[in-house]
Amino acid sequence: MTALVTQTDAAPSTTPDTPPASTQGDAPVGLFDAVTLRGQTFRNRLWVAPMCQYSAEEEDGVATDWHLVHLGSLARGGAGAVISEAASVTPDGRISPQDLGIWNDEQVEALKPITAFVRSQGSVPGIQLAHAGRKASTFRPWSEVQGSVPEAEGGWPTVAPSAIAFEGYAAPRELSRDEIAGLVEAFRAAARRSVEAGFGLIELHAAHGYLLHQFLSPLSNERTDDHGGSLENRARLLVDVVRVVRAEVGDDLPLLVRFSATDWAEGGWDEHETATVAAWCRDAGADLFDISTGGLVAGVTIPVGLGYQVPFAQHVRETAEVETGAVGLIVSAQQAQAVVAEGRADVVLMAREFLRDPHFPLRAAAELGVELDYWPEQYLRAPFRVS
């Protein structure tokens, strides 16, 4: 693994002999060691995971002041990267009518001041490109009703690899071969717009039961053509998307893929298939794999607990020999530090803890005894002190 390079006081090494990201010579890597992924340097390994806000301009997918303040505060709080919520590559791919989009130039213009502010705070702005498939056109979580939004109320028909509904949602229509080819082009165009909008990192959302995950899992993909059946066929759409996005953005921009490493269901997608496809995606141009779990089917039993998904990130990292990010109930500085120091993953992505404390990285550094030089000057009367 040579794509992710540890930054120390010495000049960074970019030779093939660069050690894995979990080592810094003989010393373990620290959470606040800077890293370089392709042409982008991140000031630390503590990144903000994508979190849907359901607050875009309705029907338009355009970012609002909420996104500027929300994402900007996370960058100001010291995160190495701030990855925005899932931005749909087509109008019918939004999870809800209030989700972000990246399918037109108006959306790009609204995102530019957000990415500029994130960069001004020393963080790298990232975007997650997505299509919700059969889980699109739903009410946002705090609505009085849940499930699919009727067309009369602003919803739309959904699509999927096969006409199999997610429990409690409207049945989707099976995509045609031409429509699948069109989706590859939509991701390519969205990647181009992401660069225009100022993002320094792109993540492809192939997790949580959304469209790319639906193609991967045999529980949601019953096709009999070259996009169904064998693992190679089920992974074809994702690998094609990785390949065209890499070609579109060039060699310098980091490209991530988010996987659900298991469906937690018998006969479903699992960590072994995840590792295999991660290696294929690496060969197609992906750099790091953000490992979550679940979301494809309802009613499964998930052994939720602190760091419960970290073993999956470690499995994919070691089996596929790729860089990974760990996510899922990582809630303390010591816990996050252990993940990278023990080589279980290369970066840590956190979500709910950032909602509770947008300045978590600044607090975590104090708890770990790390002095940072990127406290906001306006806040210099308030650095955390841990006695």
Short mmCIF file of C-alpha atoms in Angstrom, two decimals:
data_model
loop_
_atom_site.label_atom_id
_atom_site.label_comp_id
_atom_site.label_asym_id
_atom_site.label_seq_id
_atom_site.Cartn_x
_atom_site.Cartn_y
_atom_site.Cartn_z
CA MET A 1 0.00 0.00 0.00
CA THR A 2 1.74 3.16 -1.16
CA ALA A 3 -0.98 5.65 -2.00
CA LEU A 4 -1.36 7.08 1.50
CA VAL A 5 1.85 8.73 2.70
CA THR A 6 2.60 9.70 6.29
CA GLN A 7 3.80 13.27 6.72
CA THR A 8 6.47 13.79 9.37
CA ASP A 9 8.91 16.59 10.12
CA ALA A 10 11.04 15.29 7.27
CA ALA A 11 10.11 15.68 3.63
CA PRO A 12 7.36 13.22 2.66
CA SER A 13 8.43 10.10 0.86
CA THR A 14 6.71 9.26 -2.40
CA THR A 15 8.86 6.30 -3.33
CA PRO A 16 7.57 2.73 -3.69
CA ASP A 17 9.34 1.96 -0.40
CA THR A 18 6.97 4.19 1.59
CA PRO A 19 5.73 2.14 4.58
CA PRO A 20 2.04 1.37 5.10
CA ALA A 21 0.03 4.19 6.62
CA SER A 22 -0.10 2.46 10.01
CA THR A 23 3.63 2.85 10.56
CA GLN A 24 5.92 5.84 10.83
CA GLY A 25 9.32 4.18 10.87
CA ASP A 26 9.15 2.00 13.97
CA ALA A 27 6.59 4.21 15.71
CA PRO A 28 2.83 3.83 15.32
CA VAL A 29 1.03 6.44 13.30
CA GLY A 30 -0.86 9.05 15.27
CA LEU A 31 -4.36 10.34 14.66
CA PHE A 32 -2.94 13.81 14.04
CA ASP A 33 -0.20 12.81 11.62
CA ALA A 34 -0.81 14.47 8.26
CA VAL A 35 -1.19 12.26 5.21
CA THR A 36 -1.05 12.69 1.45
CA LEU A 37 -3.41 10.82 -0.83
CA ARG A 38 -2.48 11.34 -4.48
CA GLY A 39 -2.12 15.11 -4.88
CA GLN A 40 -4.00 16.10 -1.73
CA THR A 41 -2.56 16.51 1.76
CA PHE A 42 -4.81 16.12 4.81
CA ARG A 43 -3.68 17.65 8.09
CA ASN A 44 -4.81 14.66 10.13
CA ARG A 45 -6.56 11.28 9.93
CA LEU A 46 -9.79 12.36 11.63
CA TRP A 47 -12.37 13.04 8.94
CA VAL A 48 -16.05 13.96 8.90
CA ALA A 49 -18.22 11.20 7.45
CA PRO A 50 -21.08 12.17 5.11
CA MET A 51 -24.28 13.00 6.99
CA CYS A 52 -27.53 13.75 5.17
CA GLN A 53 -29.05 17.04 6.27
CA TYR A 54 -32.27 16.98 4.21
CA SER A 55 -32.05 20.76 3.94
CA ALA A 56 -31.45 21.57 0.29
CA GLU A 57 -33.83 23.75 -1.68
CA GLU A 58 -36.79 21.48 -2.29
CA GLU A 59 -36.96 20.00 -5.80
CA ASP A 60 -33.79 21.83 -6.84
CA GLY A 61 -31.05 19.99 -4.90
CA VAL A 62 -29.31 23.32 -4.26
CA ALA A 63 -27.21 23.86 -1.12
CA THR A 64 -28.36 26.51 1.35
CA ASP A 65 -26.89 28.59 4.18
CA TRP A 66 -27.45 25.56 6.42
CA HIS A 67 -24.82 23.64 4.47
CA LEU A 68 -22.36 26.53 4.62
CA VAL A 69 -22.66 26.84 8.40
CA HIS A 70 -22.85 23.08 9.05
CA LEU A 71 -19.90 22.04 6.90
CA GLY A 72 -17.93 25.19 7.66
CA SER A 73 -18.16 24.68 11.41
CA LEU A 74 -16.80 21.14 11.05
CA ALA A 75 -13.82 22.44 9.09
CA ARG A 76 -13.23 25.19 11.64
CA GLY A 77 -13.24 22.48 14.33
CA GLY A 78 -10.07 20.87 12.99
CA ALA A 79 -11.17 17.93 10.83
CA GLY A 80 -8.73 16.72 8.21
CA ALA A 81 -11.49 16.33 5.63
CA VAL A 82 -15.16 17.28 5.62
CA ILE A 83 -17.21 15.08 3.29
CA SER A 84 -20.60 16.50 2.41
CA GLU A 85 -23.79 14.50 2.46
CA ALA A 86 -24.80 12.27 -0.46
CA ALA A 87 -25.26 14.44 -3.54
CA SER A 88 -27.37 12.77 -6.17
CA VAL A 89 -26.06 12.49 -9.71
CA THR A 90 -29.61 12.62 -11.14
CA PRO A 91 -32.88 14.17 -9.92
CA ASP A 92 -34.51 10.76 -9.35
CA GLY A 93 -31.53 9.56 -7.32
CA ARG A 94 -32.18 11.80 -4.31
CA ILE A 95 -33.05 10.08 -1.06
CA SER A 96 -35.60 12.79 -0.32
CA PRO A 97 -36.87 15.87 -2.17
CA GLN A 98 -34.69 17.93 0.19
CA ASP A 99 -31.40 16.20 -0.66
CA LEU A 100 -28.42 17.79 -2.39
CA GLY A 101 -27.83 17.31 -6.10
CA ILE A 102 -24.85 17.72 -8.39
CA TRP A 103 -26.48 17.29 -11.78
CA ASN A 104 -26.56 20.94 -12.92
CA ASP A 105 -24.52 24.14 -12.87
CA GLU A 106 -26.81 26.00 -10.44
CA GLN A 107 -25.93 23.40 -7.81
CA VAL A 108 -22.23 23.88 -8.56
CA GLU A 109 -22.43 27.63 -8.01
CA ALA A 110 -24.15 27.17 -4.64
CA LEU A 111 -21.42 24.78 -3.51
CA LYS A 112 -18.44 26.96 -4.46
CA PRO A 113 -18.55 29.31 -1.43
CA ILE A 114 -18.91 26.28 0.86
CA THR A 115 -15.84 24.51 -0.48
CA ALA A 116 -13.90 27.77 -0.41
CA PHE A 117 -14.70 28.32 3.26
CA VAL A 118 -13.85 24.72 4.19
CA ARG A 119 -10.47 25.13 2.50
CA SER A 120 -9.90 28.48 4.22
CA GLN A 121 -10.12 26.65 7.55
CA GLY A 122 -7.41 24.17 6.56
CA SER A 123 -9.66 21.20 5.82
CA VAL A 124 -10.21 19.35 2.55
CA PRO A 125 -13.78 19.55 1.21
CA GLY A 126 -15.11 16.23 -0.05
CA ILE A 127 -18.33 15.23 -1.76
CA GLN A 128 -20.15 11.91 -1.77
CA LEU A 129 -21.69 11.08 -5.16
CA ALA A 130 -24.76 8.89 -4.90
CA HIS A 131 -27.94 7.51 -6.36
CA ALA A 132 -30.52 6.12 -3.94
CA GLY A 133 -32.16 3.68 -6.36
CA ARG A 134 -35.12 1.93 -4.71
CA LYS A 135 -34.54 3.97 -1.51
CA ALA A 136 -35.13 7.30 -3.28
CA SER A 137 -38.15 9.61 -3.01
CA THR A 138 -38.66 9.16 0.74
CA PHE A 139 -39.82 11.49 3.46
CA ARG A 140 -37.04 13.01 5.53
CA PRO A 141 -36.55 11.45 8.97
CA TRP A 142 -38.38 14.04 11.05
CA SER A 143 -41.51 14.05 8.86
CA GLU A 144 -44.75 12.97 10.50
CA VAL A 145 -45.04 10.15 7.96
CA GLN A 146 -42.34 7.85 6.63
CA GLY A 147 -41.80 5.73 3.53
CA SER A 148 -42.10 6.76 -0.10
CA VAL A 149 -43.30 10.24 -1.00
CA PRO A 150 -46.34 10.02 -3.32
CA GLU A 151 -45.94 11.71 -6.69
CA ALA A 152 -48.82 14.05 -5.80
CA GLU A 153 -46.70 15.32 -2.88
CA GLY A 154 -43.48 15.83 -4.82
CA GLY A 155 -42.21 12.25 -5.04
CA TRP A 156 -41.25 10.29 -8.14
CA PRO A 157 -41.01 6.69 -9.41
CA THR A 158 -37.86 4.87 -8.34
CA VAL A 159 -35.50 2.56 -10.21
CA ALA A 160 -33.29 -0.36 -9.18
CA PRO A 161 -31.33 -3.27 -10.65
CA SER A 162 -34.42 -5.44 -10.11
CA ALA A 163 -38.05 -4.66 -9.36
CA ILE A 164 -37.72 -5.57 -5.68
CA ALA A 165 -38.97 -3.05 -3.13
CA PHE A 166 -37.24 -2.09 0.09
CA GLU A 167 -39.58 -3.00 2.94
CA GLY A 168 -42.21 -0.30 3.40
CA TYR A 169 -41.26 1.59 0.23
CA ALA A 170 -42.86 1.73 -3.21
CA ALA A 171 -41.77 -0.90 -5.74
CA PRO A 172 -39.04 0.29 -8.12
CA ARG A 173 -38.83 -0.22 -11.86
CA GLU A 174 -35.98 -2.38 -13.20
CA LEU A 175 -33.35 -0.37 -15.04
CA SER A 176 -32.72 -1.09 -18.71
CA ARG A 177 -29.22 -1.69 -20.06
CA ASP A 178 -29.27 1.73 -21.75
CA GLU A 179 -30.31 3.38 -18.49
CA ILE A 180 -27.40 1.71 -16.69
CA ALA A 181 -25.02 3.14 -19.28
CA GLY A 182 -26.66 6.51 -18.69
CA LEU A 183 -25.97 6.25 -14.97
CA VAL A 184 -22.27 5.72 -15.62
CA GLU A 185 -22.30 8.93 -17.64
CA ALA A 186 -24.23 10.72 -14.86
CA PHE A 187 -21.54 9.84 -12.32
CA ARG A 188 -18.86 11.01 -14.75
CA ALA A 189 -20.60 14.35 -15.27
CA ALA A 190 -21.15 14.73 -11.52
CA ALA A 191 -17.43 14.16 -10.92
CA ARG A 192 -16.59 16.92 -13.38
CA ARG A 193 -19.00 19.29 -11.63
CA SER A 194 -17.55 18.32 -8.26
CA VAL A 195 -14.13 19.49 -9.40
CA GLU A 196 -15.66 22.71 -10.74
CA ALA A 197 -17.35 23.24 -7.37
CA GLY A 198 -13.97 23.09 -5.60
CA PHE A 199 -14.03 19.69 -3.94
CA GLY A 200 -10.67 18.07 -3.24
CA LEU A 201 -11.97 14.55 -2.67
CA ILE A 202 -14.73 12.43 -4.19
CA GLU A 203 -16.42 9.46 -2.53
CA LEU A 204 -18.70 7.06 -4.41
CA HIS A 205 -21.58 5.80 -2.27
CA ALA A 206 -21.81 2.02 -2.69
CA ALA A 207 -23.20 1.40 0.80
CA HIS A 208 -26.32 1.56 2.97
CA GLY A 209 -28.65 -0.02 0.47
CA TYR A 210 -28.42 2.67 -2.19
CA LEU A 211 -28.17 1.98 -5.91
CA LEU A 212 -24.55 0.86 -6.29
CA HIS A 213 -24.97 -1.38 -3.24
CA GLN A 214 -28.24 -2.71 -4.70
CA PHE A 215 -26.30 -3.89 -7.74
CA LEU A 216 -23.63 -5.52 -5.56
CA SER A 217 -25.93 -7.61 -3.37
CA PRO A 218 -27.69 -10.74 -4.64
CA LEU A 219 -30.56 -9.91 -2.28
CA SER A 220 -31.51 -6.90 -4.41
CA ASN A 221 -30.03 -7.85 -7.78
CA GLU A 222 -31.73 -10.72 -9.61
CA ARG A 223 -30.72 -9.67 -13.11
CA THR A 224 -29.75 -12.31 -15.65
CA ASP A 225 -27.74 -10.06 -17.96
CA ASP A 226 -24.14 -8.86 -17.62
CA HIS A 227 -25.05 -6.78 -14.54
CA GLY A 228 -26.35 -9.69 -12.49
CA GLY A 229 -25.48 -13.17 -11.30
CA SER A 230 -21.74 -13.52 -10.79
CA LEU A 231 -19.77 -11.22 -8.51
CA GLU A 232 -17.99 -9.77 -11.51
CA ASN A 233 -21.32 -8.90 -13.12
CA ARG A 234 -22.83 -7.46 -9.94
CA ALA A 235 -19.74 -5.29 -9.45
CA ARG A 236 -19.61 -4.17 -13.08
CA LEU A 237 -21.51 -0.91 -12.61
CA LEU A 238 -19.41 0.19 -9.64
CA VAL A 239 -16.10 -0.66 -11.31
CA ASP A 240 -17.20 1.13 -14.49
CA VAL A 241 -18.13 4.20 -12.43
CA VAL A 242 -14.76 4.17 -10.66
CA ARG A 243 -12.98 3.92 -13.99
CA VAL A 244 -14.82 6.79 -15.70
CA VAL A 245 -14.62 9.05 -12.65
CA ARG A 246 -10.87 8.49 -12.41
CA ALA A 247 -10.49 9.28 -16.10
CA GLU A 248 -12.63 12.41 -15.70
CA VAL A 249 -10.86 13.91 -12.68
CA GLY A 250 -7.29 12.99 -13.59
CA ASP A 251 -4.52 11.51 -11.50
CA ASP A 252 -4.29 13.98 -8.61
CA LEU A 253 -7.75 13.91 -6.99
CA PRO A 254 -8.33 11.28 -4.26
CA LEU A 255 -11.21 8.89 -5.00
CA LEU A 256 -12.90 6.93 -2.21
CA VAL A 257 -15.55 4.23 -2.27
CA ARG A 258 -17.91 3.69 0.66
CA PHE A 259 -18.94 0.07 1.11
CA SER A 260 -21.33 -1.68 3.42
CA ALA A 261 -19.09 -4.67 4.11
CA THR A 262 -22.02 -6.91 5.01
CA ASP A 263 -25.79 -6.96 4.62
CA TRP A 264 -26.04 -8.78 7.98
CA ALA A 265 -28.35 -11.20 6.17
CA GLU A 266 -27.98 -14.78 5.02
CA GLY A 267 -27.16 -15.02 1.33
CA GLY A 268 -26.27 -11.35 1.14
CA TRP A 269 -23.22 -9.28 0.35
CA ASP A 270 -20.36 -9.91 2.80
CA GLU A 271 -16.87 -8.79 3.79
CA HIS A 272 -15.16 -11.33 1.53
CA GLU A 273 -16.91 -10.01 -1.57
CA THR A 274 -16.23 -6.48 -0.35
CA ALA A 275 -12.49 -7.16 -0.20
CA THR A 276 -12.49 -8.71 -3.67
CA VAL A 277 -14.36 -5.79 -5.24
CA ALA A 278 -12.26 -3.25 -3.35
CA ALA A 279 -9.19 -4.67 -5.06
CA TRP A 280 -10.92 -4.38 -8.43
CA CYS A 281 -11.86 -0.78 -7.66
CA ARG A 282 -8.28 -0.03 -6.58
CA ASP A 283 -7.07 -1.30 -9.96
CA ALA A 284 -9.69 0.89 -11.66
CA GLY A 285 -8.46 4.01 -9.85
CA ALA A 286 -9.92 4.17 -6.32
CA ASP A 287 -7.59 5.09 -3.46
CA LEU A 288 -9.25 4.42 -0.12
CA PHE A 289 -12.31 2.49 1.07
CA ASP A 290 -14.68 3.86 3.70
CA ILE A 291 -16.09 0.76 5.38
CA SER A 292 -19.56 0.77 6.93
CA THR A 293 -22.19 -2.01 7.07
CA GLY A 294 -25.88 -2.70 6.55
CA GLY A 295 -28.73 -0.72 5.06
CA LEU A 296 -29.78 -3.02 2.24
CA VAL A 297 -32.56 -4.96 3.96
CA ALA A 298 -34.75 -4.24 6.96
CA GLY A 299 -35.30 -6.43 9.99
CA VAL A 300 -31.75 -7.75 10.38
CA THR A 301 -29.94 -8.13 13.69
CA ILE A 302 -26.85 -5.92 13.93
CA PRO A 303 -24.52 -6.26 16.94
CA VAL A 304 -24.19 -2.52 17.47
CA GLY A 305 -21.53 -1.38 19.92
CA LEU A 306 -18.49 0.87 20.15
CA GLY A 307 -16.34 0.40 17.06
CA TYR A 308 -18.45 -2.52 15.85
CA GLN A 309 -17.55 -1.90 12.19
CA VAL A 310 -13.80 -1.48 12.67
CA PRO A 311 -13.06 -5.21 12.16
CA PHE A 312 -14.58 -4.97 8.69
CA ALA A 313 -12.27 -2.08 7.78
CA GLN A 314 -9.35 -4.13 9.04
CA HIS A 315 -10.43 -7.20 7.08
CA VAL A 316 -10.72 -5.28 3.81
CA ARG A 317 -7.43 -3.48 4.46
CA GLU A 318 -5.49 -6.69 5.08
CA THR A 319 -7.21 -8.95 2.55
CA ALA A 320 -7.32 -6.57 -0.41
CA GLU A 321 -4.14 -4.71 0.56
CA VAL A 322 -5.85 -1.34 0.26
CA GLU A 323 -6.14 1.74 2.44
CA THR A 324 -9.34 1.93 4.47
CA GLY A 325 -11.31 4.27 6.69
CA ALA A 326 -13.13 3.03 9.78
CA VAL A 327 -16.52 4.40 10.82
CA GLY A 328 -19.28 3.52 13.27
CA LEU A 329 -19.61 4.45 16.95
CA ILE A 330 -16.09 5.73 17.28
CA VAL A 331 -16.67 8.32 19.99
CA SER A 332 -13.44 9.14 21.83
CA ALA A 333 -9.93 10.37 21.08
CA GLN A 334 -8.35 7.27 22.58
CA GLN A 335 -10.57 4.93 20.60
CA ALA A 336 -9.85 6.74 17.32
CA GLN A 337 -6.12 6.87 18.05
CA ALA A 338 -6.04 3.11 18.68
CA VAL A 339 -7.67 2.38 15.31
CA VAL A 340 -4.88 4.02 13.33
CA ALA A 341 -2.01 3.23 15.71
CA GLU A 342 -2.86 -0.49 15.63
CA GLY A 343 -3.11 -0.48 11.83
CA ARG A 344 -6.78 -1.44 11.80
CA ALA A 345 -7.54 1.39 9.37
CA ASP A 346 -5.68 4.32 7.86
CA VAL A 347 -8.14 7.07 8.74
CA VAL A 348 -11.11 7.41 11.07
CA LEU A 349 -14.40 8.88 9.91
CA MET A 350 -16.84 10.09 12.52
CA ALA A 351 -20.39 11.41 12.24
CA ARG A 352 -22.54 11.65 15.38
CA GLU A 353 -19.64 12.76 17.57
CA PHE A 354 -19.10 15.70 15.20
CA LEU A 355 -22.77 16.62 15.55
CA ARG A 356 -22.36 16.64 19.31
CA ASP A 357 -19.09 18.58 19.15
CA PRO A 358 -17.98 20.22 15.87
CA HIS A 359 -14.65 20.97 17.57
CA PHE A 360 -14.00 17.35 18.48
CA PRO A 361 -10.57 17.22 16.74
CA LEU A 362 -9.32 20.18 18.79
CA ARG A 363 -10.53 18.55 22.00
CA ALA A 364 -9.15 15.13 20.96
CA ALA A 365 -5.71 16.58 20.29
CA ALA A 366 -5.61 18.02 23.80
CA GLU A 367 -6.65 14.71 25.30
CA LEU A 368 -3.88 12.94 23.38
CA GLY A 369 -1.28 15.54 24.28
CA VAL A 370 -0.86 16.78 20.71
CA GLU A 371 -0.24 20.47 20.13
CA LEU A 372 -1.91 21.81 17.00
CA ASP A 373 -1.04 24.92 15.04
CA TYR A 374 -4.47 25.23 13.44
CA TRP A 375 -6.62 26.57 16.24
CA PRO A 376 -8.73 29.38 14.73
CA GLU A 377 -7.11 32.68 15.70
CA GLN A 378 -10.49 34.00 16.77
CA TYR A 379 -10.68 31.20 19.36
CA LEU A 380 -7.17 31.37 20.82
CA ARG A 381 -8.50 32.27 24.25
CA ALA A 382 -10.15 28.88 24.43
CA PRO A 383 -7.70 26.02 23.68
CA PHE A 384 -8.56 22.88 25.62
CA ARG A 385 -6.35 22.09 28.57
CA VAL A 386 -6.13 18.57 29.95
CA SER A 387 -4.35 18.31 33.30
#
